[in-house]
Tab-separated table of C-alpha atoms in Angstrom:
chain	number	residue	atom	x	y	z
W	157	MET	CA	77.060	-32.778	66.058
W	158	GLY	CA	80.823	-32.230	65.937
W	159	ALA	CA	81.159	-33.979	62.586
W	160	THR	CA	78.812	-31.518	60.817
W	161	SER	CA	80.409	-28.178	61.755
W	162	PRO	CA	81.860	-26.113	58.895
W	163	SER	CA	85.252	-25.567	60.542
W	164	PRO	CA	88.482	-26.426	58.706
W	165	VAL	CA	89.501	-30.014	59.304
W	166	PRO	CA	92.590	-31.864	57.992
W	167	GLU	CA	90.486	-34.240	55.849
W	168	ARG	CA	88.803	-31.298	54.161
W	169	ALA	CA	92.185	-29.724	53.432
W	170	ILE	CA	93.312	-32.963	51.767
W	171	TYR	CA	90.093	-33.178	49.697
W	172	GLY	CA	90.534	-29.581	48.626
W	173	PHE	CA	94.131	-30.068	47.598
W	174	VAL	CA	93.334	-33.259	45.679
W	175	LEU	CA	90.537	-31.449	43.822
W	176	PHE	CA	92.871	-28.545	43.089
W	177	LEU	CA	95.581	-30.800	41.677
W	178	GLY	CA	93.004	-32.803	39.724
W	179	SER	CA	91.446	-29.751	38.142
W	180	GLN	CA	94.819	-28.265	37.192
W	181	PHE	CA	95.873	-31.580	35.634
W	182	GLY	CA	92.528	-31.854	33.826
W	183	PHE	CA	93.011	-28.358	32.414
W	184	PHE	CA	96.539	-29.307	31.256
W	185	LEU	CA	95.170	-32.373	29.462
W	186	PHE	CA	92.434	-30.259	27.855
W	187	CYS	CA	95.027	-27.792	26.570
W	188	LEU	CA	97.109	-30.695	25.197
W	189	TRP	CA	94.120	-32.104	23.341
W	190	ALA	CA	93.084	-28.685	22.027
W	191	TYR	CA	96.497	-27.624	20.711
W	192	ILE	CA	98.064	-30.827	19.367
W	193	PRO	CA	97.119	-31.253	15.666
W	194	GLU	CA	94.869	-34.166	14.748
W	195	GLU	CA	97.501	-35.959	12.624
W	196	TRP	CA	99.913	-36.289	15.549
W	197	LEU	CA	97.142	-37.718	17.754
W	198	HIS	CA	96.161	-40.153	14.970
W	199	SER	CA	99.785	-41.206	14.472
W	200	ILE	CA	100.105	-42.088	18.159
W	201	GLY	CA	96.925	-44.115	17.912
W	202	LEU	CA	94.415	-41.883	19.709
W	203	THR	CA	91.666	-41.606	17.112
W	204	TYR	CA	88.348	-41.475	18.976
W	205	TRP	CA	88.287	-37.889	20.405
W	206	PRO	CA	85.631	-35.184	20.012
W	207	GLN	CA	85.901	-32.639	17.217
W	208	LYS	CA	88.187	-29.655	17.811
W	209	TYR	CA	85.140	-27.445	17.342
W	210	TRP	CA	84.140	-28.234	20.908
W	211	ALA	CA	87.417	-26.861	22.309
W	212	LEU	CA	86.035	-23.416	21.437
W	213	ALA	CA	82.333	-24.087	21.747
W	214	VAL	CA	82.172	-25.400	25.307
W	215	PRO	CA	83.942	-22.452	26.996
W	216	ILE	CA	81.898	-19.965	24.997
W	217	TYR	CA	78.660	-21.760	25.860
W	218	LEU	CA	79.624	-21.717	29.530
W	219	LEU	CA	80.428	-18.007	29.580
W	220	VAL	CA	77.223	-17.047	27.741
W	221	ALA	CA	75.222	-19.233	30.113
W	222	ILE	CA	76.758	-17.480	33.129
W	223	VAL	CA	75.966	-14.019	31.755
W	224	ILE	CA	72.393	-15.003	30.906
W	225	THR	CA	71.955	-16.499	34.373
W	226	ALA	CA	72.908	-13.204	35.979
W	227	VAL	CA	70.406	-11.279	33.862
W	228	LEU	CA	67.728	-13.948	34.336
W	229	LEU	CA	68.185	-13.976	38.106
W	230	PHE	CA	67.674	-10.226	38.260
W	231	GLY	CA	64.609	-10.507	36.051
W	232	VAL	CA	63.029	-13.351	38.000
W	233	ASN	CA	63.510	-11.451	41.244
W	234	MET	CA	61.900	-8.333	39.846
W	235	ASN	CA	59.045	-10.392	38.446
W	236	ASN	CA	58.384	-11.992	41.829
W	237	THR	CA	58.322	-8.693	43.705
W	238	ALA	CA	54.757	-7.830	44.652
W	239	PRO	CA	53.350	-4.815	42.768
W	240	LEU	CA	52.511	-1.646	44.681
W	241	ASP	CA	48.776	-2.380	44.726
W	242	SER	CA	48.973	-5.900	46.138
W	243	ILE	CA	47.508	-6.692	49.536
W	244	ASP	CA	50.605	-8.749	50.417
W	245	ILE	CA	52.507	-5.540	51.094
W	246	ILE	CA	50.158	-4.568	53.910
W	247	THR	CA	49.395	-7.831	55.643
W	248	ASP	CA	48.997	-11.557	55.156
W	249	VAL	CA	47.289	-14.523	56.813
W	250	TYR	CA	49.899	-14.804	59.549
W	251	ALA	CA	49.443	-11.326	61.030
W	252	GLN	CA	48.017	-11.616	64.528
W	253	GLY	CA	45.291	-9.531	66.006
W	254	GLN	CA	45.213	-6.344	63.950
W	255	ARG	CA	41.923	-5.048	65.256
W	256	THR	CA	42.119	-1.353	65.979
W	257	THR	CA	39.961	-1.446	69.114
W	258	ASP	CA	41.799	0.382	71.866
W	259	CYS	CA	41.215	-1.298	75.197
W	260	HIS	CA	43.772	0.359	77.420
W	261	LYS	CA	43.359	-1.330	80.733
W	262	ARG	CA	45.889	-1.158	83.505
W	263	GLY	CA	48.853	-3.410	82.844
W	264	ILE	CA	50.681	-4.766	79.838
W	265	PRO	CA	48.716	-4.511	76.585
W	266	ARG	CA	48.136	-7.615	74.514
W	267	LEU	CA	50.992	-8.727	72.225
W	268	LYS	CA	49.964	-8.302	68.605
W	269	ASP	CA	51.106	-7.069	65.214
W	270	VAL	CA	50.746	-3.311	64.972
W	271	SER	CA	48.473	-2.316	62.103
W	272	ILE	CA	49.797	0.054	59.484
W	273	SER	CA	47.351	2.798	60.494
W	274	GLU	CA	48.765	2.934	64.008
W	275	VAL	CA	52.332	2.883	62.715
W	276	ASN	CA	51.555	5.819	60.435
W	277	LYS	CA	49.936	7.791	63.244
W	278	MET	CA	52.973	7.236	65.421
W	279	PHE	CA	55.438	8.239	62.721
W	280	TYR	CA	53.752	11.141	61.035
W	281	LEU	CA	51.071	12.559	63.339
W	282	SER	CA	52.732	12.559	66.736
W	283	PRO	CA	54.615	15.816	67.324
W	284	LYS	CA	57.901	14.223	68.401
W	285	LEU	CA	59.128	10.696	67.626
I	1102	MET	CA	44.751	28.425	50.683
I	1103	MET	CA	47.481	27.476	48.216
I	1104	GLU	CA	51.041	26.384	49.062
I	1105	ASP	CA	53.951	25.671	46.734
I	1106	GLU	CA	57.332	24.395	47.927
I	1107	ALA	CA	60.267	22.677	46.261
I	1108	PHE	CA	59.369	19.010	46.298
I	1109	THR	CA	61.005	16.265	44.224
I	1110	ASP	CA	59.950	12.848	43.077
I	1111	ILE	CA	61.839	9.657	43.845
I	1112	ASN	CA	64.267	10.226	40.967
I	1113	GLY	CA	65.143	13.787	41.963
I	1114	LYS	CA	63.089	15.598	39.340
I	1115	SER	CA	61.283	18.576	40.789
I	1116	ILE	CA	57.503	18.479	41.122
I	1117	SER	CA	55.071	20.879	42.687
I	1118	LEU	CA	52.311	20.264	45.209
I	1119	ASP	CA	49.245	22.449	45.453
I	1120	CYS	CA	47.017	21.994	48.538
I	1121	GLN	CA	43.616	23.659	48.480
I	1122	CYS	CA	41.529	23.476	51.640
I	1123	HIS	CA	38.045	24.242	50.390
I	1124	SER	CA	36.545	23.757	53.843
I	1125	SER	CA	37.192	21.859	57.027
I	1126	LEU	CA	35.699	18.747	55.440
I	1127	CYS	CA	37.063	18.996	51.924
I	1128	SER	CA	40.521	19.523	50.499
I	1129	GLU	CA	42.239	18.883	47.217
I	1130	PHE	CA	45.877	18.047	46.507
I	1131	ILE	CA	47.327	18.446	43.038
I	1132	VAL	CA	50.809	17.146	42.207
I	1133	SER	CA	52.152	18.590	38.948
I	1134	VAL	CA	54.977	17.146	36.936
I	1135	PRO	CA	57.101	19.419	34.709
I	1136	LYS	CA	56.021	19.414	31.077
I	1137	VAL	CA	57.824	17.704	28.199
I	1138	SER	CA	60.850	19.840	27.399
I	1139	ILE	CA	61.368	20.890	23.798
I	1140	GLY	CA	65.092	20.068	24.054
I	1141	LYS	CA	64.423	16.423	24.839
I	1142	VAL	CA	61.928	16.134	22.012
I	1143	MET	CA	64.405	17.602	19.539
I	1144	VAL	CA	67.219	15.345	20.740
I	1145	TYR	CA	65.110	12.202	20.366
I	1146	THR	CA	63.821	13.213	16.947
I	1147	CYS	CA	67.310	14.028	15.679
I	1148	CYS	CA	68.699	10.719	16.949
I	1149	VAL	CA	65.960	8.666	15.336
I	1150	TRP	CA	66.201	10.511	12.031
I	1151	LEU	CA	70.013	10.386	11.900
I	1152	LEU	CA	69.858	6.663	12.551
I	1153	ALA	CA	67.275	6.251	9.791
I	1154	TYR	CA	69.442	8.293	7.434
I	1155	ALA	CA	72.462	6.123	8.250
I	1156	VAL	CA	70.438	2.991	7.486
I	1157	PHE	CA	69.218	4.611	4.247
I	1158	PHE	CA	72.806	5.465	3.343
I	1159	PHE	CA	73.729	1.807	3.379
I	1160	THR	CA	70.539	0.245	2.022
I	1161	GLU	CA	69.394	2.971	-0.457
I	1162	ASN	CA	65.782	2.190	0.466
I	1163	THR	CA	63.526	5.223	0.900
I	1164	ALA	CA	60.973	3.224	2.854
I	1165	VAL	CA	63.349	3.482	5.822
I	1166	LEU	CA	63.035	7.265	5.889
I	1167	THR	CA	59.247	7.187	5.518
I	1168	SER	CA	58.855	4.636	8.268
I	1169	ALA	CA	61.160	6.639	10.563
I	1170	ILE	CA	58.959	9.710	10.120
I	1171	PHE	CA	55.810	7.703	10.837
I	1172	ILE	CA	57.345	6.020	13.845
I	1173	THR	CA	58.434	9.351	15.300
I	1174	LEU	CA	55.024	10.918	14.850
I	1175	ALA	CA	53.085	7.929	16.141
I	1176	GLY	CA	55.437	7.495	19.066
I	1177	MET	CA	55.100	11.127	20.111
I	1178	MET	CA	51.316	11.040	19.866
I	1179	PHE	CA	51.138	7.824	21.852
I	1180	HIS	CA	53.485	9.212	24.504
I	1181	ILE	CA	51.533	12.416	24.934
I	1182	HIS	CA	48.160	10.735	25.069
I	1183	PHE	CA	48.813	7.619	27.122
I	1184	VAL	CA	52.096	7.956	28.986
I	1185	LYS	CA	52.964	11.525	29.907
I	1186	VAL	CA	51.003	12.647	32.949
I	1187	ASP	CA	50.585	16.362	33.456
I	1188	HIS	CA	49.131	16.430	36.968
I	1189	GLU	CA	47.486	14.059	39.411
I	1190	SER	CA	44.947	15.185	41.941
I	1191	LEU	CA	43.386	13.789	45.088
I	1192	LEU	CA	40.102	15.270	46.316
I	1193	VAL	CA	39.001	14.232	49.792
I	1194	ILE	CA	35.448	15.050	50.874
I	1195	GLY	CA	34.677	13.960	54.405
I	1196	SER	CA	31.823	11.438	54.736
I	1197	LEU	CA	31.378	11.342	50.943
I	1198	GLY	CA	34.504	9.810	49.486
I	1199	VAL	CA	37.762	10.291	47.702
I	1200	GLN	CA	38.296	11.146	44.045
I	1201	VAL	CA	41.579	10.320	42.338
I	1202	SER	CA	42.212	11.733	38.894
I	1203	SER	CA	45.191	11.984	36.586
I	1204	SER	CA	45.313	14.209	33.564
I	1205	TYR	CA	47.632	13.516	30.651
I	1206	ALA	CA	49.590	15.904	28.461
I	1207	SER	CA	47.072	15.671	25.616
I	1208	GLY	CA	44.245	16.774	27.917
I	1209	ARG	CA	42.779	13.324	28.585
I	1210	GLU	CA	41.632	12.783	32.172
I	1211	THR	CA	40.971	9.546	34.001
I	1212	THR	CA	39.046	9.674	37.265
I	1213	THR	CA	38.182	7.172	39.977
I	1214	PHE	CA	35.833	7.758	42.873
I	1215	ILE	CA	35.933	5.687	46.042
I	1216	GLU	CA	33.071	6.143	48.499
I	1217	MET	CA	33.827	6.662	52.168
I	1218	GLY	CA	32.065	3.477	53.232
I	1219	LYS	CA	34.708	1.443	51.442
I	1220	ILE	CA	37.715	3.385	52.740
I	1221	LYS	CA	39.446	1.989	55.774
I	1222	ASP	CA	42.331	4.436	55.903
I	1223	ILE	CA	44.801	6.461	53.852
I	1224	VAL	CA	48.349	5.541	54.842
I	1225	ILE	CA	51.941	5.982	53.753
I	1226	ASN	CA	53.423	2.588	52.994
I	1227	GLU	CA	56.923	1.482	52.021
I	1228	ALA	CA	57.487	-1.095	49.314
I	1229	ILE	CA	60.160	-2.440	47.040
I	1230	TYR	CA	59.994	-0.808	43.618
I	1231	MET	CA	62.556	-2.061	41.060
I	1232	HIS	CA	65.902	-1.669	42.828
I	1233	GLN	CA	64.875	0.679	45.658
I	1234	ILE	CA	62.380	1.032	48.484
I	1235	ILE	CA	59.971	3.946	48.113
I	1236	TYR	CA	57.312	5.610	50.226
I	1237	TYR	CA	53.938	5.894	48.564
I	1238	LEU	CA	50.516	7.013	49.662
I	1239	CYS	CA	47.733	4.469	49.342
I	1240	VAL	CA	44.068	4.050	50.177
I	1241	LEU	CA	43.186	0.911	52.111
I	1242	LEU	CA	39.769	-0.426	51.151
I	1243	LYS	CA	37.587	-2.607	53.307
I	1244	GLU	CA	34.577	-4.774	52.628
I	1245	PRO	CA	31.414	-3.674	54.490
I	1246	SER	CA	30.997	-7.248	55.709
I	1247	ASP	CA	34.410	-7.297	57.427
I	1248	PRO	CA	35.353	-3.825	58.638
I	1249	ASP	CA	38.610	-4.920	60.267
I	1250	ALA	CA	40.284	-6.562	57.299
I	1251	VAL	CA	41.935	-4.768	54.408
I	1252	SER	CA	40.447	-6.031	51.169
I	1253	SER	CA	42.537	-4.135	48.641
I	1254	VAL	CA	45.050	-1.350	48.199
I	1255	VAL	CA	44.851	1.596	45.785
I	1256	PRO	CA	48.167	3.415	45.380
I	1257	LEU	CA	47.968	7.177	44.776
I	1258	PHE	CA	50.199	9.497	42.741
I	1259	GLN	CA	51.604	6.593	40.757
I	1260	SER	CA	53.094	8.595	37.903
I	1261	SER	CA	54.544	11.475	39.861
I	1262	LYS	CA	55.822	9.439	42.850
I	1263	PRO	CA	56.576	12.253	45.276
I	1264	ARG	CA	59.032	11.849	48.118
I	1265	LEU	CA	58.254	11.561	51.807
I	1266	ASN	CA	58.067	15.265	52.669
I	1267	CYS	CA	55.322	15.810	50.135
I	1268	LEU	CA	53.491	12.645	51.188
I	1269	VAL	CA	53.546	13.573	54.866
I	1270	LYS	CA	51.854	16.877	54.092
I	1271	VAL	CA	49.078	15.187	52.159
I	1272	TYR	CA	48.787	12.489	54.800
I	1273	LYS	CA	48.329	14.931	57.666
I	1274	SER	CA	45.607	16.847	55.868
I	1275	CYS	CA	43.819	13.647	54.859
I	1276	GLN	CA	43.905	12.281	58.389
I	1277	GLU	CA	42.341	15.494	59.730
I	1278	ILE	CA	39.375	15.016	57.431
I	1279	ILE	CA	39.023	11.256	57.692
I	1280	SER	CA	39.273	11.112	61.451
I	1281	LYS	CA	36.350	13.514	61.737
I	1282	CYS	CA	33.826	11.214	60.096
C-alpha cells in the first residue's frame, strides 16, 4: 500500500515540474502564434494554422463555461434537495426499528434509530435538556 | 386566552402568533404576517413606470406605456390573490382532527382538514431550505393499515415560516391535546 499514499515523493515533484515547464512553454508558443502577423508566418513557411479568431474565442468560451458551471452546480444542488413535504426528510428504508413501543426492561435497551417523535419530546417537552 | 409576543420568521420579519385555547381538547393558533406596505407598492410601481417611460423615450411607441400599466395592475392583482398570505391558522380538535387554513390578502381562504385517525404525530423537523436549514412544524400522516410507518408529511405555516420559539409554543400545546386521545 505504500505506493498509493498521497505523500510528496521525488517522482511526483519531477512530474509536477515538467508539467509546469511544459505549460509555461505552451503558453509562450500560443502567445507567439497569436501576436505574430499572418504574413510573417506565411513567409517563414508555416501556412497551416488555425484562424486568429480562435485566439480570442477559445479563452472566452472557457471563461463563460466556468461561470455557467458554477451557476449550474448551485442550481442542480438546489433542484436535488428534497422539498419540505417529502418523506425522505423523516425516514427512509434503512432506518432500523422505529416502533414506538416502550418496553423498558432491566438492562440495556435495544439499539435502534430514534424516531422523530421521541426526539421532539426530548428536546421540547422535557423541562431541562 | 390570547397571547401576543414578538416573534419573527426565518428572514427576520416580525410576525405575530395568537393562541386561543377554546377548551382542554381544542385550541387554535393563528400566525399573522404584516400586510403589504404602501411604500413598497409605490416604489415598485414607480420603478416599473419609469423604466417603461425610458423605453418609450427611445422607441417612441405608446404601446410600451399601455402594456406597463396593464402589467402593473395584473401583477398586483395576481400577487394579492394568489401569493400574499395574510394569516395562517391551525385548529386542533382532540379526537376529531386538525384543520389547516391560510387566508390571502384578497380574502380568499384555502382550508384542509386531516382527521385524527390519519395523524401519527405533529413534530418540529429540520430541513434544508435553499441555502439554510430551518425548523418547521409538520403533521406526520399514517396509513390505517400500518400504524407504525409514516406515509406522508404535511408541512404547516409554509408562507409565514416562524422561527423556533414560536414553533415550540405551538408544539407544546398540540402535544397536550394529541397525547390525550
